[in-house]
Amino acid sequence: MSERPRLTVLSGPSGVGKSTVVAHMRKEHPEVWLSVSATTRKPRPGEKHGVQYFFVTDEEMDKLIANGELLEWAEFAGNRYGTPRRAVLDRLEAGEPVLLEIDLQGARLVRESMPEAQLVFLAPPSWDELVRRLTGRGTEAPEVIERRLEAAKVELAAEAEFDTTLVNTSVEGVARELLALMKVL
Ligand code: ADP
Ligand code: 5GP
């Protein structure tokens, strides 16, 4: 049976710990390639262009979409986010494991266009803990947190659409499980 690495999509509500888990995983396994998305959101303190995201203007995002340069894109809590298509396809063709960290709408679009992709849902230990993490991160204004919590209710209700659920109790534990799912470990 072929063990060719597949495209893996990691989704889950804002604040659940997706970026933290992925950063931990990549520190120990830099060979796991993570797609860098384009977004119209403004950088948070410490975020760098080309590292966490390609930070683009609305006009630049319009062009990326019009030119078919995005594998998928979605509007999330007032900003647009999209996955550059070429880089992902190049890595997959080279046989490298590829990870996308995108929202529910994006995960659904990937499932439609690439049915072989595995969809992984990162869930919080509880609703209260999710609220604590999102608020505790301290990077969003209260009204933005409200929007993200509204979106979180929709995302949590869609968990059954995913192939696998990982509960983010321990960052190390989830990172290990994700590596195993990606067949890196
Ligand atoms: P996301 O990328 O899903 O929006 P982040 O990775 O930014 O979420 O994490 C949100 C907050 O939760 C951060 O302050 C992070 O340090 C914290 N966090 C992440 N994973 C855990 C965990 N397993 N236990 C406790 N806190 C966590
Ligand atoms: P944040 O603003 O917290 O970095 O991300 C907000 C949401 O957008 C998260 O759920 C994140 O996974 C998602 N996201 C990031 N990049 C993309 C992308 O390229 N496409 C889609 N559909 N969602 C993305």
mmCIF file of C-alpha atoms and ligand atoms in Angstrom:
data_model
loop_
_atom_site.group_PDB
_atom_site.id
_atom_site.type_symbol
_atom_site.label_atom_id
_atom_site.label_comp_id
_atom_site.label_asym_id
_atom_site.label_seq_id
_atom_site.Cartn_x
_atom_site.Cartn_y
_atom_site.Cartn_z
ATOM 1 C CA MET A 1 0.000 0.000 0.000
ATOM 2 C CA SER A 2 1.242 3.473 -0.798
ATOM 3 C CA GLU A 3 2.509 5.522 2.162
ATOM 4 C CA ARG A 4 2.667 8.680 0.096
ATOM 5 C CA PRO A 5 2.174 11.654 2.414
ATOM 6 C CA ARG A 6 -1.226 13.198 2.132
ATOM 7 C CA LEU A 7 -2.451 16.688 2.513
ATOM 8 C CA THR A 8 -3.499 17.228 6.137
ATOM 9 C CA VAL A 9 -5.872 20.000 7.148
ATOM 10 C CA LEU A 10 -5.953 21.206 10.752
ATOM 11 C CA SER A 11 -9.000 23.207 11.786
ATOM 12 C CA GLY A 12 -10.680 24.188 15.006
ATOM 13 C CA PRO A 13 -12.115 27.225 16.759
ATOM 14 C CA SER A 14 -10.071 30.367 17.173
ATOM 15 C CA GLY A 15 -8.069 30.191 20.407
ATOM 16 C CA VAL A 16 -8.080 26.386 20.682
ATOM 17 C CA GLY A 17 -4.296 26.314 20.201
ATOM 18 C CA LYS A 18 -3.749 25.474 16.512
ATOM 19 C CA SER A 19 -0.786 27.831 16.056
ATOM 20 C CA THR A 20 0.777 26.748 19.349
ATOM 21 C CA VAL A 21 0.549 23.052 18.449
ATOM 22 C CA VAL A 22 1.896 23.618 14.944
ATOM 23 C CA ALA A 23 4.789 25.761 16.198
ATOM 24 C CA HIS A 24 5.724 23.083 18.736
ATOM 25 C CA MET A 25 5.556 20.366 16.115
ATOM 26 C CA ARG A 26 7.701 22.278 13.639
ATOM 27 C CA LYS A 27 10.337 23.090 16.224
ATOM 28 C CA GLU A 28 11.020 19.371 16.535
ATOM 29 C CA HIS A 29 10.187 18.423 12.948
ATOM 30 C CA PRO A 30 11.120 21.301 10.648
ATOM 31 C CA GLU A 31 10.656 18.967 7.686
ATOM 32 C CA VAL A 32 6.880 19.244 8.053
ATOM 33 C CA TRP A 33 5.899 21.876 5.582
ATOM 34 C CA LEU A 34 3.202 24.318 6.650
ATOM 35 C CA SER A 35 1.460 26.373 4.018
ATOM 36 C CA VAL A 36 1.701 30.129 4.644
ATOM 37 C CA SER A 37 -1.665 31.746 3.911
ATOM 38 C CA ALA A 38 -2.430 35.191 2.598
ATOM 39 C CA THR A 39 -4.646 37.332 4.812
ATOM 40 C CA THR A 40 -6.133 40.801 4.911
ATOM 41 C CA ARG A 41 -5.910 40.749 8.723
ATOM 42 C CA LYS A 42 -3.375 43.101 10.278
ATOM 43 C CA PRO A 43 -0.292 41.474 11.863
ATOM 44 C CA ARG A 44 -0.361 40.802 15.613
ATOM 45 C CA PRO A 45 2.694 41.939 17.574
ATOM 46 C CA GLY A 46 5.606 39.700 16.606
ATOM 47 C CA GLU A 47 4.013 38.364 13.418
ATOM 48 C CA LYS A 48 6.169 38.703 10.304
ATOM 49 C CA HIS A 49 5.253 38.931 6.627
ATOM 50 C CA GLY A 50 5.989 35.602 4.973
ATOM 51 C CA VAL A 51 6.298 33.707 8.276
ATOM 52 C CA GLN A 52 2.864 33.457 9.953
ATOM 53 C CA TYR A 53 1.081 34.957 6.929
ATOM 54 C CA PHE A 54 1.534 36.981 3.787
ATOM 55 C CA PHE A 55 -0.208 40.159 4.935
ATOM 56 C CA VAL A 56 -1.964 41.640 1.894
ATOM 57 C CA THR A 57 -4.281 44.519 1.115
ATOM 58 C CA ASP A 58 -7.889 44.028 0.017
ATOM 59 C CA GLU A 59 -6.857 44.832 -3.550
ATOM 60 C CA GLU A 60 -4.039 42.285 -3.488
ATOM 61 C CA MET A 61 -6.428 39.650 -2.144
ATOM 62 C CA ASP A 62 -8.935 40.486 -4.923
ATOM 63 C CA LYS A 63 -6.169 39.833 -7.463
ATOM 64 C CA LEU A 64 -5.053 36.535 -5.901
ATOM 65 C CA ILE A 65 -8.655 35.328 -6.067
ATOM 66 C CA ALA A 66 -9.318 36.639 -9.595
ATOM 67 C CA ASN A 67 -6.107 35.041 -10.919
ATOM 68 C CA GLY A 68 -6.993 31.650 -9.441
ATOM 69 C CA GLU A 69 -3.883 31.655 -7.285
ATOM 70 C CA LEU A 70 -5.646 30.347 -4.186
ATOM 71 C CA LEU A 71 -6.482 26.700 -3.547
ATOM 72 C CA GLU A 72 -9.269 27.917 -1.282
ATOM 73 C CA TRP A 73 -10.187 31.092 0.520
ATOM 74 C CA ALA A 74 -12.762 32.224 3.059
ATOM 75 C CA GLU A 75 -13.905 35.216 5.019
ATOM 76 C CA PHE A 76 -13.452 34.689 8.741
ATOM 77 C CA ALA A 77 -14.557 37.168 11.428
ATOM 78 C CA GLY A 78 -14.225 40.159 9.097
ATOM 79 C CA ASN A 79 -11.017 39.281 7.233
ATOM 80 C CA ARG A 80 -10.193 37.164 4.206
ATOM 81 C CA TYR A 81 -7.719 34.277 4.308
ATOM 82 C CA GLY A 82 -6.510 32.038 1.482
ATOM 83 C CA THR A 83 -4.070 29.228 0.695
ATOM 84 C CA PRO A 84 -1.595 29.853 -2.163
ATOM 85 C CA ARG A 85 -2.207 26.970 -4.572
ATOM 86 C CA ARG A 86 1.149 26.542 -6.351
ATOM 87 C CA ALA A 87 3.330 26.015 -3.280
ATOM 88 C CA VAL A 88 1.001 23.335 -1.896
ATOM 89 C CA LEU A 89 0.814 21.402 -5.164
ATOM 90 C CA ASP A 90 4.610 21.580 -5.625
ATOM 91 C CA ARG A 91 5.222 20.078 -2.177
ATOM 92 C CA LEU A 92 2.682 17.328 -2.671
ATOM 93 C CA GLU A 93 4.176 16.467 -6.060
ATOM 94 C CA ALA A 94 7.599 16.281 -4.380
ATOM 95 C CA GLY A 95 6.106 13.730 -1.969
ATOM 96 C CA GLU A 96 6.437 15.885 1.122
ATOM 97 C CA PRO A 97 3.876 15.967 3.920
ATOM 98 C CA VAL A 98 1.865 19.163 3.745
ATOM 99 C CA LEU A 99 -0.131 20.801 6.518
ATOM 100 C CA LEU A 100 -2.788 23.483 6.145
ATOM 101 C CA GLU A 101 -4.078 25.343 9.196
ATOM 102 C CA ILE A 102 -7.356 26.818 7.965
ATOM 103 C CA ASP A 103 -10.925 27.451 9.074
ATOM 104 C CA LEU A 104 -13.995 25.223 8.683
ATOM 105 C CA GLN A 105 -15.132 26.788 5.402
ATOM 106 C CA GLY A 106 -11.670 26.261 3.933
ATOM 107 C CA ALA A 107 -11.560 22.663 5.183
ATOM 108 C CA ARG A 108 -14.857 21.975 3.424
ATOM 109 C CA LEU A 109 -13.545 23.472 0.169
ATOM 110 C CA VAL A 110 -10.379 21.358 0.348
ATOM 111 C CA ARG A 111 -12.467 18.243 0.948
ATOM 112 C CA GLU A 112 -14.411 19.012 -2.248
ATOM 113 C CA SER A 113 -11.380 19.697 -4.432
ATOM 114 C CA MET A 114 -9.014 17.129 -2.866
ATOM 115 C CA PRO A 115 -11.081 14.271 -1.403
ATOM 116 C CA GLU A 116 -7.919 12.371 -0.399
ATOM 117 C CA ALA A 117 -7.005 15.074 2.145
ATOM 118 C CA GLN A 118 -7.301 14.112 5.814
ATOM 119 C CA LEU A 119 -9.239 16.568 7.938
ATOM 120 C CA VAL A 120 -8.233 16.915 11.574
ATOM 121 C CA PHE A 121 -10.316 18.852 14.089
ATOM 122 C CA LEU A 122 -8.629 20.392 17.116
ATOM 123 C CA ALA A 123 -11.139 20.643 19.955
ATOM 124 C CA PRO A 124 -10.848 22.456 23.301
ATOM 125 C CA PRO A 125 -11.141 20.493 26.559
ATOM 126 C CA SER A 126 -14.275 22.581 27.300
ATOM 127 C CA TRP A 127 -16.106 25.711 26.159
ATOM 128 C CA ASP A 128 -14.947 27.646 29.235
ATOM 129 C CA GLU A 129 -11.333 26.741 28.529
ATOM 130 C CA LEU A 130 -11.706 27.944 24.934
ATOM 131 C CA VAL A 131 -13.026 31.299 26.153
ATOM 132 C CA ARG A 132 -10.147 31.499 28.647
ATOM 133 C CA ARG A 133 -7.528 30.801 25.955
ATOM 134 C CA LEU A 134 -8.976 33.212 23.419
ATOM 135 C CA THR A 135 -9.340 35.975 25.995
ATOM 136 C CA GLY A 136 -6.025 35.164 27.699
ATOM 137 C CA ARG A 137 -4.089 35.464 24.443
ATOM 138 C CA GLY A 138 -4.807 39.166 24.711
ATOM 139 C CA THR A 139 -4.428 39.874 20.995
ATOM 140 C CA GLU A 140 -8.006 40.811 20.130
ATOM 141 C CA ALA A 141 -10.421 43.548 21.169
ATOM 142 C CA PRO A 142 -13.573 42.425 23.042
ATOM 143 C CA GLU A 143 -15.820 42.801 19.982
ATOM 144 C CA VAL A 144 -13.410 40.712 17.882
ATOM 145 C CA ILE A 145 -13.384 38.038 20.600
ATOM 146 C CA GLU A 146 -17.209 38.029 20.483
ATOM 147 C CA ARG A 147 -17.176 37.480 16.691
ATOM 148 C CA ARG A 148 -14.644 34.687 17.039
ATOM 149 C CA LEU A 149 -16.681 32.992 19.785
ATOM 150 C CA GLU A 150 -19.780 33.150 17.557
ATOM 151 C CA ALA A 151 -17.757 31.496 14.781
ATOM 152 C CA ALA A 152 -16.463 28.957 17.321
ATOM 153 C CA LYS A 153 -20.013 27.726 18.029
ATOM 154 C CA VAL A 154 -20.470 27.002 14.309
ATOM 155 C CA GLU A 155 -17.065 25.297 14.066
ATOM 156 C CA LEU A 156 -17.658 23.100 17.125
ATOM 157 C CA ALA A 157 -20.991 21.947 15.676
ATOM 158 C CA ALA A 158 -19.168 20.712 12.543
ATOM 159 C CA GLU A 159 -16.715 18.413 14.326
ATOM 160 C CA ALA A 160 -18.371 15.268 12.921
ATOM 161 C CA GLU A 161 -17.430 16.324 9.364
ATOM 162 C CA PHE A 162 -13.758 15.713 10.181
ATOM 163 C CA ASP A 163 -11.892 12.408 9.903
ATOM 164 C CA THR A 164 -10.279 12.736 13.342
ATOM 165 C CA THR A 165 -10.668 14.856 16.460
ATOM 166 C CA LEU A 166 -7.740 15.694 18.737
ATOM 167 C CA VAL A 167 -8.483 17.373 22.075
ATOM 168 C CA ASN A 168 -5.912 20.027 22.914
ATOM 169 C CA THR A 169 -5.209 19.232 26.547
ATOM 170 C CA SER A 170 -1.445 18.899 26.146
ATOM 171 C CA VAL A 171 0.419 20.710 23.369
ATOM 172 C CA GLU A 172 3.130 18.011 23.289
ATOM 173 C CA GLY A 173 0.536 15.234 23.179
ATOM 174 C CA VAL A 174 -1.451 16.739 20.333
ATOM 175 C CA ALA A 175 1.698 17.564 18.351
ATOM 176 C CA ARG A 176 2.771 13.915 18.640
ATOM 177 C CA GLU A 177 -0.661 12.653 17.553
ATOM 178 C CA LEU A 178 -0.655 14.999 14.593
ATOM 179 C CA LEU A 179 2.793 13.820 13.507
ATOM 180 C CA ALA A 180 1.590 10.228 13.692
ATOM 181 C CA LEU A 181 -1.456 11.067 11.556
ATOM 182 C CA MET A 182 0.853 12.713 9.024
ATOM 183 C CA LYS A 183 3.072 9.606 9.127
ATOM 184 C CA VAL A 184 6.096 11.682 10.105
ATOM 185 C CA LEU A 185 6.688 9.698 13.328
HETATM 186 P P1 ADP B 1 -5.321 29.377 17.587
HETATM 187 O O1 ADP B 1 -4.108 29.345 16.688
HETATM 188 O O2 ADP B 1 -6.114 28.105 17.524
HETATM 189 O O3 ADP B 1 -6.179 30.581 17.409
HETATM 190 P P2 ADP B 1 -3.330 29.842 19.709
HETATM 191 O O4 ADP B 1 -2.294 28.825 19.325
HETATM 192 O O5 ADP B 1 -3.036 31.268 19.444
HETATM 193 O O6 ADP B 1 -4.779 29.440 19.101
HETATM 194 O O7 ADP B 1 -3.612 29.621 21.263
HETATM 195 C C1 ADP B 1 -4.510 30.454 22.010
HETATM 196 C C2 ADP B 1 -4.000 30.580 23.451
HETATM 197 O O8 ADP B 1 -4.112 29.315 24.112
HETATM 198 C C3 ADP B 1 -2.534 30.975 23.524
HETATM 199 O O9 ADP B 1 -2.380 31.925 24.554
HETATM 200 C C4 ADP B 1 -1.808 29.663 23.852
HETATM 201 O O10 ADP B 1 -0.634 29.887 24.599
HETATM 202 C C5 ADP B 1 -2.854 28.913 24.668
HETATM 203 N N1 ADP B 1 -2.775 27.444 24.552
HETATM 204 C C6 ADP B 1 -2.608 26.724 23.426
HETATM 205 N N2 ADP B 1 -2.602 25.387 23.682
HETATM 206 C C7 ADP B 1 -2.774 25.277 25.027
HETATM 207 C C8 ADP B 1 -2.854 24.147 25.934
HETATM 208 N N3 ADP B 1 -2.785 22.885 25.498
HETATM 209 N N4 ADP B 1 -3.038 24.415 27.236
HETATM 210 C C9 ADP B 1 -3.127 25.686 27.693
HETATM 211 N N5 ADP B 1 -3.059 26.786 26.908
HETATM 212 C C10 ADP B 1 -2.885 26.586 25.586
HETATM 213 P P1 5GP B 2 -6.105 34.097 12.880
HETATM 214 O O1 5GP B 2 -6.621 35.441 12.488
HETATM 215 O O2 5GP B 2 -6.443 33.760 14.328
HETATM 216 O O3 5GP B 2 -4.662 33.882 12.537
HETATM 217 O O4 5GP B 2 -6.915 33.024 11.998
HETATM 218 C C1 5GP B 2 -8.336 33.032 11.995
HETATM 219 C C2 5GP B 2 -8.848 31.785 11.311
HETATM 220 O O5 5GP B 2 -8.480 31.789 9.926
HETATM 221 C C3 5GP B 2 -8.298 30.476 11.894
HETATM 222 O O6 5GP B 2 -9.371 29.560 12.003
HETATM 223 C C4 5GP B 2 -7.311 30.036 10.843
HETATM 224 O O7 5GP B 2 -7.176 28.623 10.821
HETATM 225 C C5 5GP B 2 -8.007 30.509 9.591
HETATM 226 N N1 5GP B 2 -7.139 30.585 8.410
HETATM 227 C C6 5GP B 2 -5.819 30.908 8.358
HETATM 228 N N2 5GP B 2 -5.362 30.836 7.104
HETATM 229 C C7 5GP B 2 -6.413 30.427 6.337
HETATM 230 C C8 5GP B 2 -6.565 30.135 4.943
HETATM 231 O O8 5GP B 2 -5.641 30.226 4.138
HETATM 232 N N3 5GP B 2 -7.794 29.764 4.531
HETATM 233 C C9 5GP B 2 -8.853 29.644 5.386
HETATM 234 N N4 5GP B 2 -10.026 29.225 4.889
HETATM 235 N N5 5GP B 2 -8.745 29.898 6.702
HETATM 236 C C10 5GP B 2 -7.535 30.278 7.164
#
